[in-house]
Amino acid sequence: MLKSFQQYIDGTFEDATTTFDSVNPATGAVWAKMPAASAADVDRAVQAAHRALSEPAWAALTASARGKLLYRLADLVAENAQQLAELETADTGKIIRETRSQIGYVAEYYRYYAGVADKIQGAYLPVDKPDMEVFLRREPVGVVAGIVPWNSQLFLSAVKLGPALAAGCTIVLKASEDGPAPLLAFARLVHQAGFPAGVVNILTGFGADCGQALTTHPLVSRIAFTGGPETARHIVRNSAENLAATSLELGGKSPVLVFDDADLESVSNAVIAGIFAASGQSCVAGSRLLVQRGMRERLLQRLIEKARAIRIGDPQDVATEMGPLATRRQRDHIESVLKASLAAGAVLLTGGERAAGLGEGYYFQPTIVDCPDAQVPSVAQELFGPVLSVMTFDTEAQAVALANDTRYGLASGVFTRDLTRAHRLTRALRAGIVWVNTYRAVSPIVPFGGYGLSGLGREGGLDAVLEYTRTKSIWIRTSDEPIADPFVMR
Ligand code: TXE
């Protein structure tokens, strides 16, 4: 019996007119029916969000009361983390070890923004006119369109919903058509937390109709998007129609720089975590390993051993370390880029094949390729899969040049025990995140976002909430004297 999910519009759970099949990537079999939101559904959701924006049930709430709703939501996410994790694992193939712990941490994002809600402050300005008082109010920007991809849908929506709701906005959130189950189930928690009808609307559907309708809707004031650069360009073009402010988080081709003096065991674990966790389907995946010549052979040998020892299999099994890729399309893409890379001179060190003996699931072996130059496709393109491209350098300057030779710039890692070199590199690397002697650490307190093709704007941290506000300047004249010359600007 297939499971079925509903969309959440204006405080009501409903079926959509049409549905589509969702495939369990671990088996290749359809396991659930998902509601495909139409342009008309999107319009109803945006209208509801727009109405809710000015209705007293939301608009008259104090900031502290908004924060309390977010605290309640955080508690519900934590209490339901196991169930949400099982759904995410079933729908995306991401291993239960990771989904369980990540969703537990998603609750912390809501807690963080719950605490921020009543700390969004305006200002009093010492204006240069003696008979005027001027202050600034920070008001919610309006209806937000949130669009997320299939990897980590709960996490990627928390960094949009949290600040948007703290700021008093309303939101229509579009789950990806790949793996939407956890986000549609999360809608039940939003409802249970007691957010007024229309404040949060959650639906899913395809880019061409549902996504298009959402990003071109005239009542949307802000678009918060995570996904691929091609879609991002399209969305930015769409946003020109309404002049909706847009933030974009678009993945990367992040370098991990390893110097001869680094600790071998610690580096090899970090490199493995950077590329093979989540089967490499992570925007911050450390997919380019840049290793100094003196460390190269020792590190590669260790990485190959570790890659071959990774337990691949059923993502619902807590012992599994690497599950399948999320979609067949994703596996086809990885295979074709890998083939082109080998044809361009890359040398396969381990992996390179579909993992055997696992039925029809979209499993792919952890793969390491040695690359002679940056023209190799796996060095230049984001694969979003378990493929590590290795390049070798001799000097620090070469390492920086290789690291920055990319149109992306999301994350980077530096492994060295030389403190001054570490500091130099934190300045030299063109990326929104530099991890030194660690990799893949995140926190609600720390901004997250990239340079170049990795995107625009930052999610996470205090400033993110300001992106969901706009200021209103208020002038109050304190003099009872008649206004002087009306033809002169005051
Ligand atoms: O993303 P898409 P896809 C990269 C990664 C991956 C590639 C494509 O390299 O292989 O992007 O992935 C919605 N108007 N990243 O195809 O298509 C779509 O329905 C409005 C990096 O999954 O960008 C989904 O909800 N919306 C990344 C969302 O956009 C549209 C994570 C993302 O889909 C739309 C994912 C349209 N016209 C992929 N077309 C990261 N930053 O982590 C599609 N969408």
Tab-separated table of N, CA, C and O and ligand atoms in Angstrom, residues 147-151 156 174-178 205-208 210-212 215 225-232 234-235 238 249-252 281-284 329-330 333 382-384 408 410, ligand 1:
chain	number	residue	atom	x	y	z
A	147	ILE	N	12.080	28.109	-1.584
A	147	ILE	CA	12.190	26.970	-2.518
A	147	ILE	C	13.406	26.154	-2.125
A	147	ILE	O	14.513	26.697	-2.014
A	148	VAL	N	13.193	24.863	-1.897
A	148	VAL	CA	14.323	24.022	-1.462
A	148	VAL	C	14.520	22.832	-2.403
A	148	VAL	O	13.579	22.382	-3.043
A	149	PRO	N	15.762	22.336	-2.454
A	149	PRO	CA	16.051	21.151	-3.266
A	149	PRO	C	15.881	19.883	-2.421
A	149	PRO	O	15.476	19.960	-1.260
A	150	TRP	N	16.277	18.752	-2.988
A	150	TRP	CA	15.974	17.471	-2.347
A	150	TRP	C	16.921	17.083	-1.233
A	150	TRP	O	16.598	16.211	-0.430
A	151	ASN	N	18.097	17.664	-1.180
A	151	ASN	CA	18.998	17.268	-0.102
A	151	ASN	C	18.685	18.091	1.149
A	151	ASN	O	18.581	19.301	1.068
A	156	LEU	N	17.262	22.899	5.143
A	156	LEU	CA	17.315	24.056	4.243
A	156	LEU	C	16.063	24.920	4.349
A	156	LEU	O	16.103	26.109	4.033
A	174	LYS	N	8.015	25.768	-0.997
A	174	LYS	CA	7.878	24.697	-1.994
A	174	LYS	C	8.942	23.644	-1.745
A	174	LYS	O	10.132	23.894	-1.892
A	175	ALA	N	8.485	22.438	-1.368
A	175	ALA	CA	9.413	21.313	-1.227
A	175	ALA	C	9.825	20.865	-2.620
A	175	ALA	O	9.097	21.063	-3.598
A	176	SER	N	10.988	20.235	-2.716
A	176	SER	CA	11.409	19.691	-4.004
A	176	SER	C	10.486	18.544	-4.395
A	176	SER	O	9.978	17.823	-3.530
A	177	GLU	N	10.317	18.355	-5.670
A	177	GLU	CA	9.523	17.217	-6.156
A	177	GLU	C	10.246	15.892	-5.892
A	177	GLU	O	9.648	14.830	-5.925
A	178	ASP	N	11.558	15.975	-5.637
A	178	ASP	CA	12.310	14.778	-5.247
A	178	ASP	C	12.396	14.773	-3.720
A	178	ASP	O	12.956	15.686	-3.124
A	205	GLY	N	5.746	20.322	-5.930
A	205	GLY	CA	5.352	20.251	-7.324
A	205	GLY	C	6.580	20.509	-8.167
A	205	GLY	O	7.693	20.615	-7.640
A	206	PHE	N	6.363	20.632	-9.446
A	206	PHE	CA	7.486	20.728	-10.380
A	206	PHE	C	7.852	22.188	-10.643
A	206	PHE	O	7.022	23.083	-10.511
A	207	GLY	N	9.108	22.363	-11.042
A	207	GLY	CA	9.618	23.719	-11.248
A	207	GLY	C	8.829	24.481	-12.289
A	207	GLY	O	8.474	25.645	-12.085
A	208	ALA	N	8.529	23.824	-13.394
A	208	ALA	CA	7.965	24.535	-14.536
A	208	ALA	C	6.580	25.116	-14.251
A	208	ALA	O	6.230	26.157	-14.806
A	210	CYS	N	4.616	24.760	-10.709
A	210	CYS	CA	4.502	25.219	-9.319
A	210	CYS	C	5.588	26.262	-8.978
A	210	CYS	O	5.298	27.354	-8.472
A	211	GLY	N	6.843	25.937	-9.301
A	211	GLY	CA	7.954	26.854	-8.993
A	211	GLY	C	7.821	28.160	-9.756
A	211	GLY	O	8.028	29.253	-9.217
A	212	GLN	N	7.458	28.036	-11.020
A	212	GLN	CA	7.305	29.214	-11.877
A	212	GLN	C	6.197	30.123	-11.335
A	212	GLN	O	6.371	31.332	-11.227
A	215	THR	N	7.429	31.960	-8.112
A	215	THR	CA	8.456	33.006	-8.230
A	215	THR	C	8.005	34.183	-9.089
A	215	THR	O	8.669	35.214	-9.103
A	225	PHE	N	15.975	30.916	-2.106
A	225	PHE	CA	16.115	29.720	-2.949
A	225	PHE	C	17.381	28.953	-2.613
A	225	PHE	O	18.445	29.538	-2.421
A	226	THR	N	17.264	27.633	-2.566
A	226	THR	CA	18.445	26.763	-2.550
A	226	THR	C	18.270	25.759	-3.678
A	226	THR	O	17.205	25.151	-3.814
A	227	GLY	N	19.304	25.590	-4.484
A	227	GLY	CA	19.204	24.655	-5.614
A	227	GLY	C	20.378	24.850	-6.544
A	227	GLY	O	21.457	25.278	-6.121
A	228	GLY	N	20.168	24.568	-7.826
A	228	GLY	CA	21.259	24.644	-8.798
A	228	GLY	C	21.351	26.013	-9.467
A	228	GLY	O	20.358	26.756	-9.518
A	229	PRO	N	22.526	26.381	-9.999
A	229	PRO	CA	22.728	27.711	-10.599
A	229	PRO	C	21.828	27.997	-11.804
A	229	PRO	O	21.402	29.145	-11.983
A	230	GLU	N	21.507	26.971	-12.583
A	230	GLU	CA	20.662	27.219	-13.767
A	230	GLU	C	19.277	27.695	-13.329
A	230	GLU	O	18.741	28.675	-13.850
A	231	THR	N	18.720	26.976	-12.353
A	231	THR	CA	17.400	27.367	-11.833
A	231	THR	C	17.495	28.750	-11.196
A	231	THR	O	16.581	29.571	-11.341
A	232	ALA	N	18.603	29.007	-10.516
A	232	ALA	CA	18.772	30.303	-9.847
A	232	ALA	C	18.710	31.449	-10.863
A	232	ALA	O	18.061	32.468	-10.624
A	234	HIS	N	17.206	31.491	-13.686
A	234	HIS	CA	15.839	31.589	-14.132
A	234	HIS	C	15.002	32.363	-13.095
A	234	HIS	O	14.215	33.242	-13.439
A	235	ILE	N	15.219	32.037	-11.833
A	235	ILE	CA	14.447	32.676	-10.757
A	235	ILE	C	14.780	34.167	-10.663
A	235	ILE	O	13.901	35.001	-10.479
A	238	ASN	N	12.944	35.859	-13.284
A	238	ASN	CA	11.530	35.965	-12.889
A	238	ASN	C	11.320	37.057	-11.854
A	238	ASN	O	10.318	37.773	-11.881
A	249	GLU	N	21.317	30.060	-2.625
A	249	GLU	CA	22.355	29.179	-2.064
A	249	GLU	C	22.490	28.018	-3.040
A	249	GLU	O	21.566	27.240	-3.219
A	250	LEU	N	23.671	27.945	-3.710
A	250	LEU	CA	23.722	27.155	-4.945
A	250	LEU	C	24.807	26.087	-5.022
A	250	LEU	O	25.183	25.666	-6.104
A	251	GLY	N	25.308	25.675	-3.913
A	251	GLY	CA	26.277	24.568	-4.000
A	251	GLY	C	27.679	25.025	-4.335
A	251	GLY	O	27.974	26.228	-4.292
A	252	GLY	N	28.560	24.105	-4.640
A	252	GLY	CA	29.948	24.514	-4.845
A	252	GLY	C	30.843	23.428	-5.384
A	252	GLY	O	30.394	22.363	-5.810
A	281	GLN	N	26.206	14.303	-1.602
A	281	GLN	CA	25.111	15.174	-2.063
A	281	GLN	C	24.903	16.306	-1.074
A	281	GLN	O	23.854	16.437	-0.444
A	282	SER	N	25.933	17.086	-0.938
A	282	SER	CA	25.897	18.161	0.037
A	282	SER	C	26.507	19.382	-0.640
A	282	SER	O	27.504	19.266	-1.356
A	283	CYS	N	25.885	20.559	-0.403
A	283	CYS	CA	26.381	21.742	-1.104
A	283	CYS	C	27.814	22.066	-0.687
A	283	CYS	O	28.565	22.616	-1.467
A	284	VAL	N	28.191	21.705	0.545
A	284	VAL	CA	29.540	22.024	1.010
A	284	VAL	C	30.524	20.874	0.786
A	284	VAL	O	31.645	20.897	1.304
A	329	ARG	N	18.437	10.095	-12.006
A	329	ARG	CA	18.989	11.218	-12.801
A	329	ARG	C	20.355	11.634	-12.243
A	329	ARG	O	21.301	11.872	-12.982
A	330	GLN	N	20.416	11.666	-10.913
A	330	GLN	CA	21.651	12.061	-10.245
A	330	GLN	C	22.764	11.044	-10.541
A	330	GLN	O	23.895	11.410	-10.814
A	333	HIS	N	23.985	11.413	-14.086
A	333	HIS	CA	24.814	12.622	-14.220
A	333	HIS	C	26.243	12.334	-13.732
A	333	HIS	O	27.224	12.664	-14.406
A	382	GLU	N	30.257	20.720	-10.558
A	382	GLU	CA	29.713	20.112	-9.338
A	382	GLU	C	29.024	18.803	-9.724
A	382	GLU	O	28.109	18.787	-10.539
A	383	LEU	N	29.472	17.690	-9.132
A	383	LEU	CA	28.830	16.400	-9.446
A	383	LEU	C	27.694	16.099	-8.494
A	383	LEU	O	26.764	15.402	-8.819
A	384	PHE	N	27.829	16.596	-7.248
A	384	PHE	CA	26.843	16.312	-6.219
A	384	PHE	C	26.755	14.812	-5.986
A	384	PHE	O	25.693	14.208	-5.979
A	408	TYR	N	32.771	28.729	-8.441
A	408	TYR	CA	32.038	28.597	-7.179
A	408	TYR	C	32.838	29.230	-6.036
A	408	TYR	O	33.966	29.659	-6.239
A	410	LEU	N	31.742	28.335	-2.155
A	410	LEU	CA	30.921	28.161	-0.950
A	410	LEU	C	31.790	27.884	0.272
A	410	LEU	O	31.858	28.672	1.191
B	1	TXE	O1	18.096	21.479	-8.542
B	1	TXE	P1	17.031	22.509	-9.031
B	1	TXE	P2	18.217	19.944	-8.878
B	1	TXE	C1	22.993	21.462	-7.649
B	1	TXE	C2	23.599	20.107	-7.873
B	1	TXE	C3	22.543	19.387	-8.622
B	1	TXE	C4	21.992	20.500	-9.482
B	1	TXE	C5	20.580	20.296	-9.952
B	1	TXE	O2	24.758	20.211	-8.667
B	1	TXE	O3	23.031	18.319	-9.379
B	1	TXE	O4	22.049	21.636	-8.676
B	1	TXE	O5	19.784	19.819	-8.872
B	1	TXE	C6	12.785	24.089	-8.008
B	1	TXE	N1	11.142	28.012	-10.834
B	1	TXE	N2	22.354	21.556	-6.369
B	1	TXE	O6	17.749	19.581	-10.233
B	1	TXE	O7	16.443	22.102	-10.321
B	1	TXE	C7	12.739	22.587	-7.921
B	1	TXE	O8	11.422	22.123	-8.092
B	1	TXE	C8	11.109	27.832	-9.504
B	1	TXE	C9	23.037	22.243	-5.322
B	1	TXE	O9	17.614	19.221	-7.761
B	1	TXE	O10	17.653	23.841	-8.905
B	1	TXE	C10	13.307	22.367	-6.533
B	1	TXE	O11	12.326	22.597	-5.540
B	1	TXE	N3	11.581	26.743	-8.896
B	1	TXE	C11	22.216	22.419	-4.139
B	1	TXE	C12	14.382	23.460	-6.443
B	1	TXE	O12	14.041	24.421	-7.431
B	1	TXE	C13	12.136	25.789	-9.662
B	1	TXE	C14	21.147	21.523	-3.857
B	1	TXE	C15	15.809	22.971	-6.709
B	1	TXE	O13	15.841	22.330	-7.954
B	1	TXE	C16	12.221	25.938	-11.058
B	1	TXE	C17	20.531	20.971	-4.990
B	1	TXE	C18	11.677	27.111	-11.644
B	1	TXE	N4	11.697	27.320	-12.955
B	1	TXE	C19	21.153	20.985	-6.192
B	1	TXE	N5	12.828	24.842	-11.558
B	1	TXE	C20	22.722	22.957	-2.877
B	1	TXE	N6	22.907	24.258	-2.772
B	1	TXE	O14	22.835	22.242	-1.886
B	1	TXE	C21	13.127	24.040	-10.509
B	1	TXE	N7	12.698	24.615	-9.368
